Amino acid sequence: DAGVTQSPTHLIKTRGQQVTLRCSPKSGHDTVSWYQQALGQGPQFIFQYYEEEERQRGNFPDRFSGHQFPNYSSELNVNALLLGDSALYLCASSSTTVRSGNTIYFGEGSWLTVV
Amino acid sequence: AQSVTQLDSQVPVFEEAPVELRCNYSSSVSVYLFWYVQYPNQGLQLLLKYLSGSTLVESINGFEAEFNKSQTSFHLRKPSVHISDTAEYFCAVSDIGSGNTGKLIFGQGTTLQVKP
């Protein structure tokens, strides 16, 4: 059983460009959340998707957008990249069908460097 | 809104010594509490969590944490550490209204450095 898978693992972009990161949740999970982890910091919540809709959002600008597909996989898009967007982007998946004792699983992340 | 403060950015300790990683939180609502571990170049792994019931929770690899509501703390302890415990540890909370799979608020992390 594959866990949470993310792609690409590493990428380098130039300021002003756009980037798309992808996430496949753990089998049986229907909810996907995205986090940004800057170097030396704790992860910060970007947003969460369930039933192909954004359900919760953190304090991130509209340059950050996402999408969830019918198969529960998700994309994170960042437009007009800034140097400060350089970070590890983590995808987390969970299930709404088992509420008690449920666990959030994280992928290994996508390292984004903006130059 | 919630916030999490991890009181130590780095904790150096010798192998087989006990260790405590401190975590305090602030919230106007009831919360769930979590400890995650991150090994170099890897994602986060859940170490243990407090949802309800007994305030002392344990992990399978010897860590334990105690929820103290009056002190709003959730400190992580291990009586004897191994070299393999060297990693970054994150304390996190989520408000009960979001469910235990909702938005997580993380602390800044504590680097545990176990020396031989």
PDB file of C-alpha atoms in Angstrom:
ATOM      1  CA  ASP A   1       0.000   0.000   0.000  1.00  0.00           C
ATOM      2  CA  ALA A   2       1.607   3.201  -1.178  1.00  0.00           C
ATOM      3  CA  GLY A   3       1.598   6.080   1.220  1.00  0.00           C
ATOM      4  CA  VAL A   4       1.313   9.724   0.214  1.00  0.00           C
ATOM      5  CA  THR A   5       3.312  10.343  -2.952  1.00  0.00           C
ATOM      6  CA  GLN A   6       4.462  13.736  -4.183  1.00  0.00           C
ATOM      7  CA  SER A   7       6.093  14.921  -7.375  1.00  0.00           C
ATOM      8  CA  PRO A   8       8.469  16.322  -8.301  1.00  0.00           C
ATOM      9  CA  THR A   9      10.873  15.813  -5.406  1.00  0.00           C
ATOM     10  CA  HIS A  10      13.057  18.767  -6.320  1.00  0.00           C
ATOM     11  CA  LEU A  11      12.690  21.647  -8.736  1.00  0.00           C
ATOM     12  CA  ILE A  12      14.226  25.029  -9.455  1.00  0.00           C
ATOM     13  CA  LYS A  13      12.209  27.940 -10.822  1.00  0.00           C
ATOM     14  CA  THR A  14      12.906  31.554 -11.670  1.00  0.00           C
ATOM     15  CA  ARG A  15      11.171  34.511 -10.020  1.00  0.00           C
ATOM     16  CA  GLY A  16       7.889  35.303 -11.728  1.00  0.00           C
ATOM     17  CA  GLN A  17       7.358  31.796 -13.054  1.00  0.00           C
ATOM     18  CA  GLN A  18       4.555  29.453 -12.117  1.00  0.00           C
ATOM     19  CA  VAL A  19       4.859  26.000 -10.560  1.00  0.00           C
ATOM     20  CA  THR A  20       2.563  23.006 -10.130  1.00  0.00           C
ATOM     21  CA  LEU A  21       3.155  20.378  -7.465  1.00  0.00           C
ATOM     22  CA  ARG A  22       1.282  17.091  -7.363  1.00  0.00           C
ATOM     23  CA  CYS A  23       0.101  14.773  -4.625  1.00  0.00           C
ATOM     24  CA  SER A  24      -1.530  11.358  -4.530  1.00  0.00           C
ATOM     25  CA  PRO A  25      -3.096  10.579  -1.158  1.00  0.00           C
ATOM     26  CA  LYS A  26      -2.790   7.335   0.702  1.00  0.00           C
ATOM     27  CA  SER A  27      -5.170   4.663  -0.546  1.00  0.00           C
ATOM     28  CA  GLY A  28      -8.603   5.108   1.023  1.00  0.00           C
ATOM     29  CA  HIS A  29      -8.043   8.754   1.945  1.00  0.00           C
ATOM     30  CA  ASP A  30     -10.308  11.468   0.569  1.00  0.00           C
ATOM     31  CA  THR A  31      -8.882  14.668   2.098  1.00  0.00           C
ATOM     32  CA  VAL A  32      -5.687  16.420   1.067  1.00  0.00           C
ATOM     33  CA  SER A  33      -3.935  19.290   2.838  1.00  0.00           C
ATOM     34  CA  TRP A  34      -0.900  21.286   1.740  1.00  0.00           C
ATOM     35  CA  TYR A  35       1.768  22.797   3.989  1.00  0.00           C
ATOM     36  CA  GLN A  36       4.758  25.045   3.345  1.00  0.00           C
ATOM     37  CA  GLN A  37       7.890  24.435   5.416  1.00  0.00           C
ATOM     38  CA  ALA A  38      10.576  27.084   5.079  1.00  0.00           C
ATOM     39  CA  LEU A  39      14.116  26.136   6.091  1.00  0.00           C
ATOM     40  CA  GLY A  40      14.422  25.878   9.846  1.00  0.00           C
ATOM     41  CA  GLN A  41      10.718  26.478  10.425  1.00  0.00           C
ATOM     42  CA  GLY A  42       7.678  24.422  11.241  1.00  0.00           C
ATOM     43  CA  PRO A  43       5.169  23.609   8.488  1.00  0.00           C
ATOM     44  CA  GLN A  44       2.475  26.202   7.814  1.00  0.00           C
ATOM     45  CA  PHE A  45      -0.988  25.223   6.612  1.00  0.00           C
ATOM     46  CA  ILE A  46      -1.844  26.455   3.123  1.00  0.00           C
ATOM     47  CA  PHE A  47      -5.228  24.857   2.445  1.00  0.00           C
ATOM     48  CA  GLN A  48      -7.259  21.653   2.573  1.00  0.00           C
ATOM     49  CA  TYR A  49      -9.352  19.969  -0.134  1.00  0.00           C
ATOM     50  CA  TYR A  50     -12.259  17.613   0.297  1.00  0.00           C
ATOM     51  CA  GLU A  51     -14.843  16.625  -2.303  1.00  0.00           C
ATOM     52  CA  GLU A  52     -12.919  18.673  -4.865  1.00  0.00           C
ATOM     53  CA  GLU A  53     -13.493  21.886  -2.929  1.00  0.00           C
ATOM     54  CA  GLU A  54     -11.250  24.052  -0.765  1.00  0.00           C
ATOM     55  CA  ARG A  55     -12.555  23.564   2.778  1.00  0.00           C
ATOM     56  CA  GLN A  56     -10.055  25.469   4.890  1.00  0.00           C
ATOM     57  CA  ARG A  57      -7.385  27.997   4.025  1.00  0.00           C
ATOM     58  CA  GLY A  58      -4.423  29.375   5.895  1.00  0.00           C
ATOM     59  CA  ASN A  59      -2.907  32.824   5.664  1.00  0.00           C
ATOM     60  CA  PHE A  60      -1.508  32.577   2.140  1.00  0.00           C
ATOM     61  CA  PRO A  61      -2.072  34.956  -0.794  1.00  0.00           C
ATOM     62  CA  ASP A  62      -4.228  34.137  -3.791  1.00  0.00           C
ATOM     63  CA  ARG A  63      -1.072  33.288  -5.750  1.00  0.00           C
ATOM     64  CA  PHE A  64      -1.402  29.933  -4.035  1.00  0.00           C
ATOM     65  CA  SER A  65      -4.228  27.878  -5.479  1.00  0.00           C
ATOM     66  CA  GLY A  66      -5.116  24.248  -5.637  1.00  0.00           C
ATOM     67  CA  HIS A  67      -7.283  21.602  -7.112  1.00  0.00           C
ATOM     68  CA  GLN A  68      -8.547  18.177  -6.149  1.00  0.00           C
ATOM     69  CA  PHE A  69      -9.504  15.619  -8.760  1.00  0.00           C
ATOM     70  CA  PRO A  70     -12.251  12.959  -8.620  1.00  0.00           C
ATOM     71  CA  ASN A  71      -9.626  10.338  -7.730  1.00  0.00           C
ATOM     72  CA  TYR A  72      -8.716  12.485  -4.663  1.00  0.00           C
ATOM     73  CA  SER A  73      -5.299  13.457  -5.986  1.00  0.00           C
ATOM     74  CA  SER A  74      -4.407  17.121  -5.720  1.00  0.00           C
ATOM     75  CA  GLU A  75      -2.301  19.878  -7.224  1.00  0.00           C
ATOM     76  CA  LEU A  76      -0.804  22.964  -5.643  1.00  0.00           C
ATOM     77  CA  ASN A  77      -0.191  25.885  -7.993  1.00  0.00           C
ATOM     78  CA  VAL A  78       1.885  28.925  -7.171  1.00  0.00           C
ATOM     79  CA  ASN A  79       1.904  31.875  -9.559  1.00  0.00           C
ATOM     80  CA  ALA A  80       4.328  34.782  -9.832  1.00  0.00           C
ATOM     81  CA  LEU A  81       6.963  33.031  -7.759  1.00  0.00           C
ATOM     82  CA  LEU A  82       8.952  35.028  -5.216  1.00  0.00           C
ATOM     83  CA  LEU A  83      12.302  34.165  -3.669  1.00  0.00           C
ATOM     84  CA  GLY A  84      10.444  33.716  -0.374  1.00  0.00           C
ATOM     85  CA  ASP A  85       8.409  30.873  -1.850  1.00  0.00           C
ATOM     86  CA  SER A  86      11.501  28.670  -1.664  1.00  0.00           C
ATOM     87  CA  ALA A  87      10.538  25.902   0.740  1.00  0.00           C
ATOM     88  CA  LEU A  88       9.594  22.267   1.220  1.00  0.00           C
ATOM     89  CA  TYR A  89       5.966  21.755   0.233  1.00  0.00           C
ATOM     90  CA  LEU A  90       4.317  18.917   2.103  1.00  0.00           C
ATOM     91  CA  CYS A  91       1.142  17.120   1.176  1.00  0.00           C
ATOM     92  CA  ALA A  92      -0.899  15.408   3.887  1.00  0.00           C
ATOM     93  CA  SER A  93      -3.794  13.025   3.443  1.00  0.00           C
ATOM     94  CA  SER A  94      -6.513  11.809   5.767  1.00  0.00           C
ATOM     95  CA  SER A  95      -9.936  10.201   5.716  1.00  0.00           C
ATOM     96  CA  THR A  96     -13.269  11.633   6.782  1.00  0.00           C
ATOM     97  CA  THR A  97     -14.805   8.197   7.105  1.00  0.00           C
ATOM     98  CA  VAL A  98     -12.876   7.213  10.227  1.00  0.00           C
ATOM     99  CA  ARG A  99     -13.045  10.177  12.570  1.00  0.00           C
ATOM    100  CA  SER A 100     -12.024   8.647  15.860  1.00  0.00           C
ATOM    101  CA  GLY A 101      -8.329   7.938  16.080  1.00  0.00           C
ATOM    102  CA  ASN A 102      -7.731   8.884  12.473  1.00  0.00           C
ATOM    103  CA  THR A 103      -4.206   9.804  11.430  1.00  0.00           C
ATOM    104  CA  ILE A 104      -2.850  12.396   9.040  1.00  0.00           C
ATOM    105  CA  TYR A 105      -0.133  10.979   6.784  1.00  0.00           C
ATOM    106  CA  PHE A 106       2.505  13.209   5.195  1.00  0.00           C
ATOM    107  CA  GLY A 107       4.401  12.752   1.966  1.00  0.00           C
ATOM    108  CA  GLU A 108       8.145  13.350   1.713  1.00  0.00           C
ATOM    109  CA  GLY A 109       7.606  16.721   0.112  1.00  0.00           C
ATOM    110  CA  SER A 110       8.638  18.712  -2.928  1.00  0.00           C
ATOM    111  CA  TRP A 111      11.636  20.974  -2.550  1.00  0.00           C
ATOM    112  CA  LEU A 112      11.103  24.216  -4.453  1.00  0.00           C
ATOM    113  CA  THR A 113      13.982  26.623  -4.988  1.00  0.00           C
ATOM    114  CA  VAL A 114      13.221  30.003  -6.551  1.00  0.00           C
ATOM    115  CA  VAL A 115      16.218  31.839  -8.024  1.00  0.00           C
TER     116      VAL A 115
ATOM    117  CA  ALA B   1      -6.668  31.075  16.910  1.00  0.00           C
ATOM    118  CA  GLN B   2      -4.063  28.695  18.200  1.00  0.00           C
ATOM    119  CA  SER B   3      -0.305  28.983  18.588  1.00  0.00           C
ATOM    120  CA  VAL B   4       2.423  26.558  19.589  1.00  0.00           C
ATOM    121  CA  THR B   5       5.719  27.367  21.268  1.00  0.00           C
ATOM    122  CA  GLN B   6       8.549  24.887  21.441  1.00  0.00           C
ATOM    123  CA  LEU B   7      10.781  26.228  24.128  1.00  0.00           C
ATOM    124  CA  ASP B   8      14.072  24.769  22.927  1.00  0.00           C
ATOM    125  CA  SER B   9      15.372  25.050  19.370  1.00  0.00           C
ATOM    126  CA  GLN B  10      18.146  22.507  19.980  1.00  0.00           C
ATOM    127  CA  VAL B  11      18.566  19.822  22.615  1.00  0.00           C
ATOM    128  CA  PRO B  12      21.944  18.040  22.717  1.00  0.00           C
ATOM    129  CA  VAL B  13      22.010  14.867  24.815  1.00  0.00           C
ATOM    130  CA  PHE B  14      24.243  11.844  25.240  1.00  0.00           C
ATOM    131  CA  GLU B  15      23.111   8.393  24.189  1.00  0.00           C
ATOM    132  CA  GLU B  16      21.128   6.519  26.877  1.00  0.00           C
ATOM    133  CA  ALA B  17      20.388   9.753  28.772  1.00  0.00           C
ATOM    134  CA  PRO B  18      16.816  10.930  29.381  1.00  0.00           C
ATOM    135  CA  VAL B  19      15.390  13.813  27.371  1.00  0.00           C
ATOM    136  CA  GLU B  20      12.452  16.202  27.518  1.00  0.00           C
ATOM    137  CA  LEU B  21      11.297  18.367  24.598  1.00  0.00           C
ATOM    138  CA  ARG B  22       9.004  21.120  25.789  1.00  0.00           C
ATOM    139  CA  CYS B  23       5.844  22.322  24.077  1.00  0.00           C
ATOM    140  CA  ASN B  24       3.328  24.919  25.197  1.00  0.00           C
ATOM    141  CA  TYR B  25       0.236  25.934  23.306  1.00  0.00           C
ATOM    142  CA  SER B  26      -2.296  28.713  23.346  1.00  0.00           C
ATOM    143  CA  SER B  27      -5.914  28.284  22.282  1.00  0.00           C
ATOM    144  CA  SER B  28      -9.327  29.704  23.108  1.00  0.00           C
ATOM    145  CA  VAL B  29     -10.963  26.365  22.237  1.00  0.00           C
ATOM    146  CA  SER B  30     -10.283  22.741  23.053  1.00  0.00           C
ATOM    147  CA  VAL B  31      -7.565  21.146  20.970  1.00  0.00           C
ATOM    148  CA  TYR B  32      -6.063  17.889  19.880  1.00  0.00           C
ATOM    149  CA  LEU B  33      -2.294  17.602  20.398  1.00  0.00           C
ATOM    150  CA  PHE B  34       0.353  15.886  18.310  1.00  0.00           C
ATOM    151  CA  TRP B  35       4.083  15.238  18.148  1.00  0.00           C
ATOM    152  CA  TYR B  36       5.638  14.631  14.741  1.00  0.00           C
ATOM    153  CA  VAL B  37       9.214  13.599  13.918  1.00  0.00           C
ATOM    154  CA  GLN B  38      11.110  14.551  10.772  1.00  0.00           C
ATOM    155  CA  TYR B  39      14.291  12.732   9.824  1.00  0.00           C
ATOM    156  CA  PRO B  40      16.713  14.466   7.426  1.00  0.00           C
ATOM    157  CA  ASN B  41      15.304  14.897   3.916  1.00  0.00           C
ATOM    158  CA  GLN B  42      12.076  13.150   4.824  1.00  0.00           C
ATOM    159  CA  GLY B  43       8.467  14.103   5.474  1.00  0.00           C
ATOM    160  CA  LEU B  44       6.742  14.150   8.835  1.00  0.00           C
ATOM    161  CA  GLN B  45       5.845  11.011  10.750  1.00  0.00           C
ATOM    162  CA  LEU B  46       3.310  10.966  13.565  1.00  0.00           C
ATOM    163  CA  LEU B  47       4.979  10.034  16.848  1.00  0.00           C
ATOM    164  CA  LEU B  48       1.990  10.243  19.186  1.00  0.00           C
ATOM    165  CA  LYS B  49      -1.240  12.131  19.717  1.00  0.00           C
ATOM    166  CA  TYR B  50      -3.665  13.126  22.428  1.00  0.00           C
ATOM    167  CA  LEU B  51      -7.321  13.187  21.439  1.00  0.00           C
ATOM    168  CA  SER B  52      -9.108  12.403  24.713  1.00  0.00           C
ATOM    169  CA  GLY B  53      -8.974  10.093  27.708  1.00  0.00           C
ATOM    170  CA  SER B  54      -5.757   9.406  29.572  1.00  0.00           C
ATOM    171  CA  THR B  55      -3.509  12.448  29.608  1.00  0.00           C
ATOM    172  CA  LEU B  56      -0.395  10.272  29.221  1.00  0.00           C
ATOM    173  CA  VAL B  57       0.137   8.940  25.711  1.00  0.00           C
ATOM    174  CA  GLU B  58       2.898   6.663  24.518  1.00  0.00           C
ATOM    175  CA  SER B  59       4.552   5.801  21.220  1.00  0.00           C
ATOM    176  CA  ILE B  60       5.805   2.399  20.134  1.00  0.00           C
ATOM    177  CA  ASN B  61       9.458   3.501  20.280  1.00  0.00           C
ATOM    178  CA  GLY B  62       9.568   4.583  23.909  1.00  0.00           C
ATOM    179  CA  PHE B  63       8.494   8.233  23.738  1.00  0.00           C
ATOM    180  CA  GLU B  64       5.673   9.531  25.903  1.00  0.00           C
ATOM    181  CA  ALA B  65       3.905  12.863  26.293  1.00  0.00           C
ATOM    182  CA  GLU B  66       1.592  14.193  28.954  1.00  0.00           C
ATOM    183  CA  PHE B  67      -1.229  16.632  28.311  1.00  0.00           C
ATOM    184  CA  ASN B  68      -1.409  19.223  31.082  1.00  0.00           C
ATOM    185  CA  LYS B  69      -4.481  21.371  30.542  1.00  0.00           C
ATOM    186  CA  SER B  70      -3.816  23.783  33.413  1.00  0.00           C
ATOM    187  CA  GLN B  71      -0.317  24.535  32.131  1.00  0.00           C
ATOM    188  CA  THR B  72      -1.329  24.220  28.457  1.00  0.00           C
ATOM    189  CA  SER B  73       1.643  21.960  27.861  1.00  0.00           C
ATOM    190  CA  PHE B  74       2.353  18.723  26.018  1.00  0.00           C
ATOM    191  CA  HIS B  75       5.984  17.894  26.747  1.00  0.00           C
ATOM    192  CA  LEU B  76       7.661  14.923  25.058  1.00  0.00           C
ATOM    193  CA  ARG B  77       9.911  12.633  27.085  1.00  0.00           C
ATOM    194  CA  LYS B  78      12.041   9.556  26.626  1.00  0.00           C
ATOM    195  CA  PRO B  79      13.899   7.869  29.500  1.00  0.00           C
ATOM    196  CA  SER B  80      16.825   6.674  27.366  1.00  0.00           C
ATOM    197  CA  VAL B  81      17.611   7.993  23.881  1.00  0.00           C
ATOM    198  CA  HIS B  82      19.414   6.275  21.007  1.00  0.00           C
ATOM    199  CA  ILE B  83      21.559   7.699  18.252  1.00  0.00           C
ATOM    200  CA  SER B  84      18.715   6.895  15.857  1.00  0.00           C
ATOM    201  CA  ASP B  85      16.441   9.364  17.698  1.00  0.00           C
ATOM    202  CA  THR B  86      18.438  12.242  16.225  1.00  0.00           C
ATOM    203  CA  ALA B  87      15.866  14.228  14.249  1.00  0.00           C
ATOM    204  CA  GLU B  88      13.649  17.315  14.209  1.00  0.00           C
ATOM    205  CA  TYR B  89      10.591  17.107  16.445  1.00  0.00           C
ATOM    206  CA  PHE B  90       7.465  19.183  15.933  1.00  0.00           C
ATOM    207  CA  CYS B  91       4.616  19.794  18.335  1.00  0.00           C
ATOM    208  CA  ALA B  92       1.258  20.589  16.713  1.00  0.00           C
ATOM    209  CA  VAL B  93      -2.350  21.329  17.651  1.00  0.00           C
ATOM    210  CA  SER B  94      -5.665  21.316  15.856  1.00  0.00           C
ATOM    211  CA  ASP B  95      -8.928  22.631  17.182  1.00  0.00           C
ATOM    212  CA  ILE B  96     -11.507  19.985  17.988  1.00  0.00           C
ATOM    213  CA  GLY B  97     -14.065  21.730  15.797  1.00  0.00           C
ATOM    214  CA  SER B  98     -11.903  20.959  12.762  1.00  0.00           C
ATOM    215  CA  GLY B  99     -11.689  17.335  13.716  1.00  0.00           C
ATOM    216  CA  ASN B 100      -8.479  15.440  14.270  1.00  0.00           C
ATOM    217  CA  THR B 101      -7.684  15.587  10.573  1.00  0.00           C
ATOM    218  CA  GLY B 102      -8.099  19.309  10.212  1.00  0.00           C
ATOM    219  CA  LYS B 103      -5.687  22.189  10.032  1.00  0.00           C
ATOM    220  CA  LEU B 104      -2.547  21.605  12.095  1.00  0.00           C
ATOM    221  CA  ILE B 105      -0.687  24.476  13.749  1.00  0.00           C
ATOM    222  CA  PHE B 106       2.968  23.580  14.241  1.00  0.00           C
ATOM    223  CA  GLY B 107       5.668  24.876  16.515  1.00  0.00           C
ATOM    224  CA  GLN B 108       9.061  25.924  15.205  1.00  0.00           C
ATOM    225  CA  GLY B 109      10.609  22.552  15.905  1.00  0.00           C
ATOM    226  CA  THR B 110      13.269  21.195  18.258  1.00  0.00           C
ATOM    227  CA  THR B 111      16.396  19.545  16.943  1.00  0.00           C
ATOM    228  CA  LEU B 112      17.319  16.558  19.089  1.00  0.00           C
ATOM    229  CA  GLN B 113      21.032  15.764  18.744  1.00  0.00           C
ATOM    230  CA  VAL B 114      22.016  12.485  20.359  1.00  0.00           C
ATOM    231  CA  LYS B 115      25.755  12.142  20.886  1.00  0.00           C
ATOM    232  CA  PRO B 116      27.632   8.862  21.404  1.00  0.00           C
TER     233      PRO B 116
END
